PDB file of C-alpha atoms in Angstrom:
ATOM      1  CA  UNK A1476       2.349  -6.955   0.093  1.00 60.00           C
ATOM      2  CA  UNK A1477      -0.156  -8.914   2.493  1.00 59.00           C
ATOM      3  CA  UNK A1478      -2.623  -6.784   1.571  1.00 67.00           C
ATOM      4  CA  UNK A1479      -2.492  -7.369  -1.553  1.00 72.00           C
ATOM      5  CA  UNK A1480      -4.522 -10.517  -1.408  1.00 71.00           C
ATOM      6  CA  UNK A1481      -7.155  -8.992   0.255  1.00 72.00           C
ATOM      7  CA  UNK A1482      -7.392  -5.558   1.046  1.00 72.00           C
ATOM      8  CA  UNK A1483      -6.050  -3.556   3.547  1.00 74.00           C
ATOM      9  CA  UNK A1484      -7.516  -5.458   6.563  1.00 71.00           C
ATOM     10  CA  UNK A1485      -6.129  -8.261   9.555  1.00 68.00           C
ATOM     11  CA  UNK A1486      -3.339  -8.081  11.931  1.00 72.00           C
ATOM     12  CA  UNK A1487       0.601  -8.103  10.895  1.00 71.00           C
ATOM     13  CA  UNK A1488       0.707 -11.844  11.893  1.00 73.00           C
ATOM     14  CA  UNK A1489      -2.424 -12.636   8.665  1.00 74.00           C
ATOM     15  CA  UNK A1490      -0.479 -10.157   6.500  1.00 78.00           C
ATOM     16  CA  UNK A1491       2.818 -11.598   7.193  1.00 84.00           C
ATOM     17  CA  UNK A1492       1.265 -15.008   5.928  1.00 84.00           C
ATOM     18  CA  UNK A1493      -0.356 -13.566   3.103  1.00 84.00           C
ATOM     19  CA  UNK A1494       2.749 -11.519   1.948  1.00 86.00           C
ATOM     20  CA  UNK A1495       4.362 -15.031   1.632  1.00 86.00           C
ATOM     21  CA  UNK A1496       1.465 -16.446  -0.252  1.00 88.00           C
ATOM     22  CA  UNK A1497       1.323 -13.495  -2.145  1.00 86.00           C
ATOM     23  CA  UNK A1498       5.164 -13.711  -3.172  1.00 87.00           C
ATOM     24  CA  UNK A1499       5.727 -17.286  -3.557  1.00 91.00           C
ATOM     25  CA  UNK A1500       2.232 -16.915  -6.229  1.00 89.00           C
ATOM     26  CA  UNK A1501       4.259 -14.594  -8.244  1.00 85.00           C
ATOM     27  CA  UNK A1502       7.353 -16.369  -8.150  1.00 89.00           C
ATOM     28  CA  UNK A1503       5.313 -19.739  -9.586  1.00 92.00           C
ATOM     29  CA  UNK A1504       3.865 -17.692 -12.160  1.00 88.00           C
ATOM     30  CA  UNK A1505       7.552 -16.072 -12.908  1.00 84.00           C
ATOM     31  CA  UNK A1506       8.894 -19.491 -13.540  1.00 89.00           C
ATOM     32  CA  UNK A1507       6.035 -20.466 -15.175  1.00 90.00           C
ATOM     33  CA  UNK A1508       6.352 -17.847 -17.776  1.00 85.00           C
ATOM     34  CA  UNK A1509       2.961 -16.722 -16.790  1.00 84.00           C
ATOM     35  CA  UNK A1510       3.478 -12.887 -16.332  1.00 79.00           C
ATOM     36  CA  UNK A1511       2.797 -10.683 -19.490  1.00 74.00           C
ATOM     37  CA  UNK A1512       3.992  -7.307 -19.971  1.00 69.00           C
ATOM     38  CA  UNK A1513       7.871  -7.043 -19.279  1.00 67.00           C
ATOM     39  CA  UNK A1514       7.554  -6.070 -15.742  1.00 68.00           C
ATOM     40  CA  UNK A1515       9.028  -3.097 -14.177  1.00 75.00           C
ATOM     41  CA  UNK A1516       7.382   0.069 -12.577  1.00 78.00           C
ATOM     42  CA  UNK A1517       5.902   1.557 -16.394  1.00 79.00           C
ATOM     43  CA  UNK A1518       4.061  -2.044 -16.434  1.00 77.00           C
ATOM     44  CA  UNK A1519       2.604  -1.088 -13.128  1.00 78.00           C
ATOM     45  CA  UNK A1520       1.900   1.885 -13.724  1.00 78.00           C
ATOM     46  CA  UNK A1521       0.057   0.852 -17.052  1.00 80.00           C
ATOM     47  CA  UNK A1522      -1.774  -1.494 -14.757  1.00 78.00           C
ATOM     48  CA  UNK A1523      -2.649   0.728 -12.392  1.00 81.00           C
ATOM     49  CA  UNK A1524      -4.430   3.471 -14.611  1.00 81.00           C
ATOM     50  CA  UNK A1525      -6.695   0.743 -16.326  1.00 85.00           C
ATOM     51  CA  UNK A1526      -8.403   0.371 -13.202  1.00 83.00           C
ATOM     52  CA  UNK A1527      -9.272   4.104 -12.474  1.00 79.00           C
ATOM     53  CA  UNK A1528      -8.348   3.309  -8.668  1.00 79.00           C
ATOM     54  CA  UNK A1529      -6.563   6.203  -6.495  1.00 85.00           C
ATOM     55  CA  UNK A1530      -2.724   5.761  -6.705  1.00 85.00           C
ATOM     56  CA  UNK A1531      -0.343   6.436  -4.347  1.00 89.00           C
ATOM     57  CA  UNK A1532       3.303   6.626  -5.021  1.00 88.00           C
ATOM     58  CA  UNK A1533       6.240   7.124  -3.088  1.00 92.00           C
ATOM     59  CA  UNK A1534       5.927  10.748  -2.621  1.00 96.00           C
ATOM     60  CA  UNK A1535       2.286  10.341  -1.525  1.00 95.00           C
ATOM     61  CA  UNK A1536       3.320   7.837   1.121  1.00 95.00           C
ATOM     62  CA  UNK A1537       5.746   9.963   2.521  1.00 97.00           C
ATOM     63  CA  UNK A1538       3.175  12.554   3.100  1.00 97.00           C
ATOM     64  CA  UNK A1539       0.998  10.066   4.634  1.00 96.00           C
ATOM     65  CA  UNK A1540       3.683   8.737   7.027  1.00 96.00           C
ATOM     66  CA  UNK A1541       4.523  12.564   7.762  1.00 97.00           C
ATOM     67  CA  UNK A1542       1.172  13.330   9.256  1.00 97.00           C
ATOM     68  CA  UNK A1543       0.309  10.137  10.970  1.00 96.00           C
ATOM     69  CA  UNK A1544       3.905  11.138  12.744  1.00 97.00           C
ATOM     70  CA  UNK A1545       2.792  14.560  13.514  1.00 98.00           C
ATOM     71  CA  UNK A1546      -0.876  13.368  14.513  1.00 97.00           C
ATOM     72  CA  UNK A1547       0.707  10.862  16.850  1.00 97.00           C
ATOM     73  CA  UNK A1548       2.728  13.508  18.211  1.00 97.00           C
ATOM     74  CA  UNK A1549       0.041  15.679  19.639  1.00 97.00           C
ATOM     75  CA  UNK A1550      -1.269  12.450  21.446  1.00 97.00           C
ATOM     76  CA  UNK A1551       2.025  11.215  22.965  1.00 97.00           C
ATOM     77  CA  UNK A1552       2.507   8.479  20.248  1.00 96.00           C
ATOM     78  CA  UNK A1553       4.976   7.540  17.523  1.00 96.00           C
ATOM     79  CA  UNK A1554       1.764   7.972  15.411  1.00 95.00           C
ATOM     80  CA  UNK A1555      -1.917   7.934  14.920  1.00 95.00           C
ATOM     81  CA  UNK A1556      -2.457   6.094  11.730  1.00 94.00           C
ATOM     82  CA  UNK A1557      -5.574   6.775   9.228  1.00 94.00           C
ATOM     83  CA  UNK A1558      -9.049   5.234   9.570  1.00 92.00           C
ATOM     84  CA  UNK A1559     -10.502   6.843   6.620  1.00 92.00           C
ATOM     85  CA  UNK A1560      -9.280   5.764   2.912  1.00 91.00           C
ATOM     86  CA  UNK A1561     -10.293   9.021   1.893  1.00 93.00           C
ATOM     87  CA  UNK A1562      -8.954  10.993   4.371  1.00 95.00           C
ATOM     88  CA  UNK A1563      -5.648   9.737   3.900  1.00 95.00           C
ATOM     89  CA  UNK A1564      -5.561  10.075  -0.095  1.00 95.00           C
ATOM     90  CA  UNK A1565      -6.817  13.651   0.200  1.00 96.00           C
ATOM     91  CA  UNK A1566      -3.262  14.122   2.634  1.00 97.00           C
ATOM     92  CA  UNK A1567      -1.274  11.641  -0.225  1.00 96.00           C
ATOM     93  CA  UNK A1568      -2.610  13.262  -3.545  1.00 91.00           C
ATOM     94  CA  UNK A1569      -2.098  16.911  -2.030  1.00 85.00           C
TER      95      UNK A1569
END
């Protein structure tokens, strides 16, 4: 959830600190009565296909996860994560 505030970018120690941020945001707005739409996944999902971005669900991730195991593999690693955005959706949305 760290990246959520700004992209998929920084070191675990800025997304740990934005994943708080991020969290304690929604839980102000929660109590605030702020959030609109009943919540739950179909809300997010609803959300999600109004802004024509790539989505990746669970399924996708999994695939991801698979093949930065097996890429890390060949290079005696637990894994060899993505660089390319594309790249890795092409391997998700398979």
């Amino acid at each position: 959830s760290g990246w959520l505030k700004r992209g998929p970018s920084g070191v675990i120690l800025s997304n740990v600190n934005d994943s708080a941020q991020t969290a304690a945001a929604i839980l102000e707005d929660h109590a605030a009565n702020l959030l609109v739409g009943g919540g739950g996944s179909d809300c997010i999902r609803q959300l999600l296909s109004s802004q024509r971005a790539p989505v990746v669900d669970f399924n996708g991730w999994l695939k991801v996860d698979a093949e930065e195991r097996r890429r890390g593999a060949v290079r005696g690693k637990v894994r060899e994560k993505f660089i390319s955005v594309n790249e890795m959706l092409s391997v998700a949305c398979d």
